[in-house]
Amino acid sequence: AQSVTQLDSQVPVFEEAPVELRCNYSSSVSVYLFWYVQYPNQGLQLLLKYLSGSTLVKGINGFEAEFNKSQTSFHLRKPSVHISDTAEYFCAVSDPDTGGFKTIFGAGTRLFVKA
Amino acid sequence: EAGVAQSPRYKIIEKRQSVAFWCNPISGHATLYWYQQILGQGPKLLIQFQNNGVVDDSQLPKDRFSAERLKGVDSTLKIQPAKLEDSAVYLCASSWGILAGGENEQFFGPGTRLTVL
């Protein structure tokens, strides 16, 4: 069965500094990969997704992620964070080999941006 | 475009009581999902509907949890009887459908925070 590991439970960072949130998934022939963001007391919102093609994916709010098949990773990056980026970030994988393209979420990484 | 609606937003009950959550997906979305998100964890899929049929309910504790999606639109998730470990946020999401492939984006509602005392 597919699994997703987010290597950091919390990431504190100063405003305007770069940030990387790490995500690894268990091996599969092909997967779809997603990053979602969850602001306090809100549902999840899609940041970006990788389906195929270019391994560098750009999303909303200046975020981007790079798909690395050999390392089964999909790390999320932003060159300069803002206070408003403080939120919980979830990496997710959808496995086309399972019926219904079941989506598995990681445990989340809490990004805390300090002034 | 209206988003995914859920009610209630908060619910506090005693253990062994029953509770029901309601979800209205985005109009036209064929697939509806219920997730359980325990504090400090990622969302865990409980059940997935395609129209009014169940696609996946492998992680639904069927001895106490039930869900239905009559007429393929809104859905209700019920817990009867509730246990302490059911305390969590219950998220509803919808998407255009699995026929669009696994890449179709899921849109989430704000969730219902359940506390079982």
mmCIF file of N, CA, C and O in Angstrom, chain A residues 31-108:
data_model
loop_
_atom_site.group_PDB
_atom_site.id
_atom_site.type_symbol
_atom_site.label_atom_id
_atom_site.label_comp_id
_atom_site.label_asym_id
_atom_site.label_seq_id
_atom_site.Cartn_x
_atom_site.Cartn_y
_atom_site.Cartn_z
ATOM 1 N N VAL A 31 2.512 7.670 -9.903
ATOM 2 C CA VAL A 31 1.623 8.260 -8.915
ATOM 3 C C VAL A 31 1.323 9.689 -9.310
ATOM 4 O O VAL A 31 2.023 10.293 -10.128
ATOM 5 N N TYR A 32 0.270 10.205 -8.743
ATOM 6 C CA TYR A 32 -0.014 11.631 -8.816
ATOM 7 C C TYR A 32 0.306 12.211 -7.439
ATOM 8 O O TYR A 32 -0.014 11.606 -6.424
ATOM 9 N N LEU A 33 0.924 13.366 -7.417
ATOM 10 C CA LEU A 33 1.385 13.956 -6.158
ATOM 11 C C LEU A 33 0.789 15.341 -5.963
ATOM 12 O O LEU A 33 0.619 16.098 -6.928
ATOM 13 N N PHE A 34 0.487 15.660 -4.710
ATOM 14 C CA PHE A 34 -0.191 16.907 -4.390
ATOM 15 C C PHE A 34 0.418 17.526 -3.125
ATOM 16 O O PHE A 34 0.921 16.819 -2.251
ATOM 17 N N TRP A 35 0.329 18.843 -3.054
ATOM 18 C CA TRP A 35 0.536 19.555 -1.800
ATOM 19 C C TRP A 35 -0.722 20.372 -1.517
ATOM 20 O O TRP A 35 -1.210 21.106 -2.382
ATOM 21 N N TYR A 36 -1.245 20.218 -0.282
ATOM 22 C CA TYR A 36 -2.385 20.988 0.167
ATOM 23 C C TYR A 36 -1.951 21.854 1.354
ATOM 24 O O TYR A 36 -1.075 21.478 2.125
ATOM 25 N N VAL A 37 -2.624 22.996 1.536
ATOM 26 C CA VAL A 37 -2.383 23.863 2.677
ATOM 27 C C VAL A 37 -3.666 23.974 3.483
ATOM 28 O O VAL A 37 -4.767 23.986 2.922
ATOM 29 N N GLN A 38 -3.517 24.000 4.797
ATOM 30 C CA GLN A 38 -4.664 24.135 5.688
ATOM 31 C C GLN A 38 -4.411 25.283 6.657
ATOM 32 O O GLN A 38 -3.539 25.190 7.526
ATOM 33 N N TYR A 39 -5.175 26.353 6.499
ATOM 34 C CA TYR A 39 -5.093 27.477 7.423
ATOM 35 C C TYR A 39 -5.963 27.158 8.640
ATOM 36 O O TYR A 39 -6.890 26.341 8.557
ATOM 37 N N PRO A 40 -5.707 27.802 9.770
ATOM 38 C CA PRO A 40 -6.449 27.488 10.999
ATOM 39 C C PRO A 40 -7.961 27.530 10.799
ATOM 40 O O PRO A 40 -8.494 28.473 10.198
ATOM 41 N N ASN A 41 -8.610 26.495 11.276
ATOM 42 C CA ASN A 41 -10.080 26.386 11.243
ATOM 43 C C ASN A 41 -10.653 26.414 9.826
ATOM 44 O O ASN A 41 -11.804 26.820 9.625
ATOM 45 N N GLN A 42 -9.856 25.986 8.866
ATOM 46 C CA GLN A 42 -10.337 25.920 7.488
ATOM 47 C C GLN A 42 -10.073 24.542 6.904
ATOM 48 O O GLN A 42 -9.304 23.747 7.457
ATOM 49 N N GLY A 43 -10.712 24.257 5.796
ATOM 50 C CA GLY A 43 -10.448 23.009 5.091
ATOM 51 C C GLY A 43 -9.152 23.100 4.305
ATOM 52 O O GLY A 43 -8.478 24.126 4.290
ATOM 53 N N LEU A 44 -8.799 22.026 3.646
ATOM 54 C CA LEU A 44 -7.574 21.996 2.852
ATOM 55 C C LEU A 44 -7.787 22.663 1.499
ATOM 56 O O LEU A 44 -8.868 22.598 0.917
ATOM 57 N N GLN A 45 -6.720 23.274 1.007
ATOM 58 C CA GLN A 45 -6.752 23.955 -0.288
ATOM 59 C C GLN A 45 -5.559 23.474 -1.104
ATOM 60 O O GLN A 45 -4.442 23.415 -0.600
ATOM 61 N N LEU A 46 -5.791 23.162 -2.371
ATOM 62 C CA LEU A 46 -4.719 22.662 -3.210
ATOM 63 C C LEU A 46 -3.696 23.755 -3.511
ATOM 64 O O LEU A 46 -4.049 24.843 -3.951
ATOM 65 N N LEU A 47 -2.412 23.463 -3.277
ATOM 66 C CA LEU A 47 -1.317 24.369 -3.629
ATOM 67 C C LEU A 47 -0.796 24.073 -5.026
ATOM 68 O O LEU A 47 -0.587 24.983 -5.819
ATOM 69 N N LEU A 48 -0.534 22.792 -5.280
ATOM 70 C CA LEU A 48 -0.019 22.379 -6.578
ATOM 71 C C LEU A 48 -0.140 20.862 -6.715
ATOM 72 O O LEU A 48 -0.404 20.167 -5.736
ATOM 73 N N LYS A 49 0.073 20.403 -7.951
ATOM 74 C CA LYS A 49 -0.022 18.965 -8.199
ATOM 75 C C LYS A 49 0.938 18.567 -9.314
ATOM 76 O O LYS A 49 1.217 19.365 -10.223
ATOM 77 N N TYR A 50 1.434 17.347 -9.218
ATOM 78 C CA TYR A 50 2.246 16.761 -10.272
ATOM 79 C C TYR A 50 1.487 15.573 -10.858
ATOM 80 O O TYR A 50 1.090 14.658 -10.137
ATOM 81 N N LEU A 51 1.319 15.626 -12.172
ATOM 82 C CA LEU A 51 0.643 14.525 -12.855
ATOM 83 C C LEU A 51 1.614 13.809 -13.783
ATOM 84 O O LEU A 51 1.708 12.584 -13.790
ATOM 85 N N SER A 52 2.328 14.578 -14.587
ATOM 86 C CA SER A 52 3.312 14.036 -15.511
ATOM 87 C C SER A 52 4.068 15.213 -16.113
ATOM 88 O O SER A 52 3.769 16.374 -15.821
ATOM 89 N N GLY A 53 5.079 14.915 -16.922
ATOM 90 C CA GLY A 53 5.785 15.969 -17.618
ATOM 91 C C GLY A 53 6.884 16.585 -16.783
ATOM 92 O O GLY A 53 7.614 15.889 -16.074
ATOM 93 N N SER A 54 6.999 17.901 -16.850
ATOM 94 C CA SER A 54 8.077 18.606 -16.156
ATOM 95 C C SER A 54 8.091 18.268 -14.678
ATOM 96 O O SER A 54 7.056 18.268 -14.003
ATOM 97 N N THR A 55 9.292 18.013 -14.169
ATOM 98 C CA THR A 55 9.397 17.608 -12.758
ATOM 99 C C THR A 55 9.286 18.797 -11.811
ATOM 100 O O THR A 55 9.111 18.610 -10.614
ATOM 101 N N LEU A 56 9.399 20.006 -12.316
ATOM 102 C CA LEU A 56 9.242 21.197 -11.480
ATOM 103 C C LEU A 56 7.843 21.744 -11.687
ATOM 104 O O LEU A 56 7.461 22.112 -12.789
ATOM 105 N N VAL A 57 7.106 21.787 -10.599
ATOM 106 C CA VAL A 57 5.710 22.211 -10.663
ATOM 107 C C VAL A 57 5.539 23.509 -9.888
ATOM 108 O O VAL A 57 5.996 23.622 -8.749
ATOM 109 N N LYS A 58 4.888 24.466 -10.500
ATOM 110 C CA LYS A 58 4.631 25.738 -9.820
ATOM 111 C C LYS A 58 3.176 25.795 -9.379
ATOM 112 O O LYS A 58 2.275 25.345 -10.094
ATOM 113 N N GLY A 59 2.970 26.358 -8.185
ATOM 114 C CA GLY A 59 1.628 26.437 -7.655
ATOM 115 C C GLY A 59 1.251 27.853 -7.278
ATOM 116 O O GLY A 59 1.873 28.816 -7.713
ATOM 117 N N ILE A 60 0.242 27.947 -6.419
ATOM 118 C CA ILE A 60 -0.228 29.257 -6.002
ATOM 119 C C ILE A 60 0.653 29.822 -4.890
ATOM 120 O O ILE A 60 1.422 29.082 -4.268
ATOM 121 N N ASN A 61 0.547 31.114 -4.669
ATOM 122 C CA ASN A 61 1.242 31.803 -3.575
ATOM 123 C C ASN A 61 2.755 31.667 -3.636
ATOM 124 O O ASN A 61 3.425 31.775 -2.601
ATOM 125 N N GLY A 62 3.319 31.468 -4.814
ATOM 126 C CA GLY A 62 4.769 31.434 -4.984
ATOM 127 C C GLY A 62 5.423 30.119 -4.625
ATOM 128 O O GLY A 62 6.660 30.026 -4.597
ATOM 129 N N PHE A 63 4.648 29.095 -4.342
ATOM 130 C CA PHE A 63 5.209 27.794 -4.000
ATOM 131 C C PHE A 63 5.530 26.990 -5.261
ATOM 132 O O PHE A 63 4.882 27.144 -6.288
ATOM 133 N N GLU A 64 6.530 26.121 -5.139
ATOM 134 C CA GLU A 64 6.864 25.184 -6.201
ATOM 135 C C GLU A 64 7.335 23.885 -5.577
ATOM 136 O O GLU A 64 7.717 23.846 -4.393
ATOM 137 N N ALA A 65 7.273 22.816 -6.346
ATOM 138 C CA ALA A 65 7.717 21.518 -5.848
ATOM 139 C C ALA A 65 8.414 20.773 -6.963
ATOM 140 O O ALA A 65 8.122 20.970 -8.144
ATOM 141 N N GLU A 66 9.347 19.920 -6.578
ATOM 142 C CA GLU A 66 10.105 19.153 -7.562
ATOM 143 C C GLU A 66 9.894 17.665 -7.341
ATOM 144 O O GLU A 66 10.118 17.149 -6.233
ATOM 145 N N PHE A 67 9.483 16.991 -8.379
ATOM 146 C CA PHE A 67 9.281 15.551 -8.356
ATOM 147 C C PHE A 67 10.601 14.861 -8.673
ATOM 148 O O PHE A 67 11.239 15.159 -9.685
ATOM 149 N N ASN A 68 11.009 13.961 -7.796
ATOM 150 C CA ASN A 68 12.245 13.203 -8.022
ATOM 151 C C ASN A 68 11.898 11.727 -7.936
ATOM 152 O O ASN A 68 11.722 11.178 -6.839
ATOM 153 N N LYS A 69 11.798 11.084 -9.093
ATOM 154 C CA LYS A 69 11.337 9.695 -9.126
ATOM 155 C C LYS A 69 12.340 8.746 -8.477
ATOM 156 O O LYS A 69 11.959 7.825 -7.758
ATOM 157 N N SER A 70 13.639 8.980 -8.717
ATOM 158 C CA SER A 70 14.642 8.067 -8.178
ATOM 159 C C SER A 70 14.685 8.106 -6.655
ATOM 160 O O SER A 70 14.966 7.095 -6.003
ATOM 161 N N GLN A 71 14.403 9.270 -6.079
ATOM 162 C CA GLN A 71 14.393 9.399 -4.621
ATOM 163 C C GLN A 71 12.983 9.341 -4.054
ATOM 164 O O GLN A 71 12.809 9.486 -2.837
ATOM 165 N N THR A 72 12.000 9.112 -4.868
ATOM 166 C CA THR A 72 10.578 9.100 -4.483
ATOM 167 C C THR A 72 10.266 10.258 -3.542
ATOM 168 O O THR A 72 9.732 10.067 -2.431
ATOM 169 N N SER A 73 10.623 11.462 -3.998
ATOM 170 C CA SER A 73 10.397 12.642 -3.176
ATOM 171 C C SER A 73 9.620 13.692 -3.955
ATOM 172 O O SER A 73 9.605 13.709 -5.186
ATOM 173 N N PHE A 74 8.989 14.571 -3.200
ATOM 174 C CA PHE A 74 8.212 15.670 -3.788
ATOM 175 C C PHE A 74 8.264 16.826 -2.797
ATOM 176 O O PHE A 74 7.293 17.156 -2.130
ATOM 177 N N HIS A 75 9.422 17.466 -2.723
ATOM 178 C CA HIS A 75 9.651 18.519 -1.734
ATOM 179 C C HIS A 75 9.050 19.842 -2.183
ATOM 180 O O HIS A 75 9.146 20.218 -3.358
ATOM 181 N N LEU A 76 8.499 20.556 -1.243
ATOM 182 C CA LEU A 76 7.852 21.850 -1.493
ATOM 183 C C LEU A 76 8.805 22.971 -1.109
ATOM 184 O O LEU A 76 9.433 22.902 -0.048
ATOM 185 N N ARG A 77 8.878 24.001 -1.938
ATOM 186 C CA ARG A 77 9.808 25.098 -1.669
ATOM 187 C C ARG A 77 9.139 26.447 -1.918
ATOM 188 O O ARG A 77 8.213 26.579 -2.712
ATOM 189 N N LYS A 78 9.679 27.441 -1.205
ATOM 190 C CA LYS A 78 9.308 28.825 -1.484
ATOM 191 C C LYS A 78 10.533 29.672 -1.197
ATOM 192 O O LYS A 78 11.147 29.542 -0.127
ATOM 193 N N PRO A 79 10.939 30.533 -2.121
ATOM 194 C CA PRO A 79 12.186 31.296 -1.962
ATOM 195 C C PRO A 79 12.126 32.352 -0.870
ATOM 196 O O PRO A 79 13.155 32.702 -0.293
ATOM 197 N N SER A 80 10.928 32.855 -0.573
ATOM 198 C CA SER A 80 10.808 33.916 0.428
ATOM 199 C C SER A 80 9.409 33.832 1.050
ATOM 200 O O SER A 80 8.420 34.094 0.374
ATOM 201 N N VAL A 81 9.349 33.477 2.319
ATOM 202 C CA VAL A 81 8.045 33.263 2.944
ATOM 203 C C VAL A 81 7.525 34.535 3.605
ATOM 204 O O VAL A 81 8.286 35.437 3.964
ATOM 205 N N HIS A 82 6.199 34.565 3.765
ATOM 206 C CA HIS A 82 5.524 35.670 4.434
ATOM 207 C C HIS A 82 4.831 35.154 5.689
ATOM 208 O O HIS A 82 4.572 33.954 5.818
ATOM 209 N N ILE A 83 4.511 36.078 6.569
ATOM 210 C CA ILE A 83 3.789 35.721 7.784
ATOM 211 C C ILE A 83 2.527 34.933 7.443
ATOM 212 O O ILE A 83 2.165 33.955 8.110
ATOM 213 N N SER A 84 1.875 35.335 6.366
ATOM 214 C CA SER A 84 0.607 34.718 5.975
ATOM 215 C C SER A 84 0.757 33.272 5.504
ATOM 216 O O SER A 84 -0.249 32.586 5.312
ATOM 217 N N ASP A 85 1.983 32.812 5.314
ATOM 218 C CA ASP A 85 2.211 31.415 4.921
ATOM 219 C C ASP A 85 2.155 30.471 6.116
ATOM 220 O O ASP A 85 2.223 29.250 5.940
ATOM 221 N N THR A 86 2.043 31.017 7.308
ATOM 222 C CA THR A 86 1.920 30.179 8.500
ATOM 223 C C THR A 86 0.666 29.318 8.386
ATOM 224 O O THR A 86 -0.447 29.831 8.290
ATOM 225 N N ALA A 87 0.860 28.017 8.378
ATOM 226 C CA ALA A 87 -0.239 27.074 8.150
ATOM 227 C C ALA A 87 0.299 25.658 8.257
ATOM 228 O O ALA A 87 1.493 25.437 8.462
ATOM 229 N N GLU A 88 -0.603 24.686 8.076
ATOM 230 C CA GLU A 88 -0.210 23.273 8.023
ATOM 231 C C GLU A 88 -0.199 22.855 6.558
ATOM 232 O O GLU A 88 -1.117 23.187 5.794
ATOM 233 N N TYR A 89 0.838 22.140 6.174
ATOM 234 C CA TYR A 89 1.009 21.727 4.782
ATOM 235 C C TYR A 89 1.003 20.198 4.714
ATOM 236 O O TYR A 89 1.717 19.525 5.469
ATOM 237 N N PHE A 90 0.202 19.677 3.790
ATOM 238 C CA PHE A 90 0.054 18.241 3.649
ATOM 239 C C PHE A 90 0.484 17.794 2.258
ATOM 240 O O PHE A 90 0.021 18.341 1.254
ATOM 241 N N CYS A 91 1.332 16.786 2.235
ATOM 242 C CA CYS A 91 1.702 16.123 1.000
ATOM 243 C C CYS A 91 0.752 14.938 0.809
ATOM 244 O O CYS A 91 0.374 14.278 1.797
ATOM 245 N N ALA A 92 0.356 14.677 -0.415
ATOM 246 C CA ALA A 92 -0.578 13.587 -0.660
ATOM 247 C C ALA A 92 -0.229 12.886 -1.962
ATOM 248 O O ALA A 92 0.314 13.490 -2.883
ATOM 249 N N VAL A 93 -0.555 11.605 -2.026
ATOM 250 C CA VAL A 93 -0.302 10.816 -3.230
ATOM 251 C C VAL A 93 -1.580 10.092 -3.620
ATOM 252 O O VAL A 93 -2.305 9.590 -2.765
ATOM 253 N N SER A 94 -1.849 10.084 -4.893
ATOM 254 C CA SER A 94 -2.989 9.360 -5.443
ATOM 255 C C SER A 94 -2.451 8.253 -6.324
ATOM 256 O O SER A 94 -1.672 8.504 -7.239
ATOM 257 N N ASP A 95 -2.855 7.048 -5.993
ATOM 258 C CA ASP A 95 -2.288 5.887 -6.675
ATOM 259 C C ASP A 95 -3.260 5.383 -7.737
ATOM 260 O O ASP A 95 -4.334 4.883 -7.402
ATOM 261 N N PRO A 96 -2.885 5.533 -9.014
ATOM 262 C CA PRO A 96 -3.804 5.066 -10.064
ATOM 263 C C PRO A 96 -3.991 3.560 -10.090
ATOM 264 O O PRO A 96 -4.880 3.062 -10.784
ATOM 265 N N ASP A 97 -3.176 2.825 -9.321
ATOM 266 C CA ASP A 97 -3.324 1.378 -9.274
ATOM 267 C C ASP A 97 -4.426 0.939 -8.313
ATOM 268 O O ASP A 97 -4.768 -0.239 -8.262
ATOM 269 N N THR A 98 -4.927 1.885 -7.510
ATOM 270 C CA THR A 98 -6.022 1.543 -6.597
ATOM 271 C C THR A 98 -7.339 2.023 -7.197
ATOM 272 O O THR A 98 -7.390 3.055 -7.844
ATOM 273 N N GLY A 99 -8.361 1.298 -6.963
ATOM 274 C CA GLY A 99 -9.668 1.682 -7.485
ATOM 275 C C GLY A 99 -10.112 3.019 -6.936
ATOM 276 O O GLY A 99 -10.025 3.254 -5.735
ATOM 277 N N GLY A 100 -10.517 3.915 -7.755
ATOM 278 C CA GLY A 100 -10.984 5.204 -7.288
ATOM 279 C C GLY A 100 -9.884 6.211 -7.054
ATOM 280 O O GLY A 100 -10.145 7.302 -6.578
ATOM 281 N N PHE A 101 -8.634 5.838 -7.396
ATOM 282 C CA PHE A 101 -7.512 6.760 -7.213
ATOM 283 C C PHE A 101 -7.460 7.271 -5.777
ATOM 284 O O PHE A 101 -7.383 8.467 -5.514
ATOM 285 N N LYS A 102 -7.437 6.354 -4.844
ATOM 286 C CA LYS A 102 -7.432 6.708 -3.432
ATOM 287 C C LYS A 102 -6.279 7.631 -3.089
ATOM 288 O O LYS A 102 -5.152 7.415 -3.518
ATOM 289 N N THR A 103 -6.558 8.685 -2.338
ATOM 290 C CA THR A 103 -5.543 9.661 -1.954
ATOM 291 C C THR A 103 -5.089 9.407 -0.524
ATOM 292 O O THR A 103 -5.915 9.325 0.379
ATOM 293 N N ILE A 104 -3.779 9.293 -0.350
ATOM 294 C CA ILE A 104 -3.175 9.095 0.961
ATOM 295 C C ILE A 104 -2.448 10.372 1.350
ATOM 296 O O ILE A 104 -1.638 10.888 0.574
ATOM 297 N N PHE A 105 -2.726 10.854 2.554
ATOM 298 C CA PHE A 105 -2.107 12.088 3.041
ATOM 299 C C PHE A 105 -0.990 11.782 4.029
ATOM 300 O O PHE A 105 -1.059 10.820 4.806
ATOM 301 N N GLY A 106 0.031 12.651 4.017
ATOM 302 C CA GLY A 106 1.040 12.601 5.051
ATOM 303 C C GLY A 106 0.507 13.213 6.340
ATOM 304 O O GLY A 106 -0.611 13.735 6.375
ATOM 305 N N ALA A 107 1.314 13.162 7.385
ATOM 306 C CA ALA A 107 0.883 13.639 8.700
ATOM 307 C C ALA A 107 0.889 15.152 8.811
ATOM 308 O O ALA A 107 0.331 15.702 9.760
ATOM 309 N N GLY A 108 1.507 15.820 7.854
ATOM 310 C CA GLY A 108 1.494 17.276 7.855
ATOM 311 C C GLY A 108 2.769 17.886 8.414
ATOM 312 O O GLY A 108 3.461 17.290 9.247
#
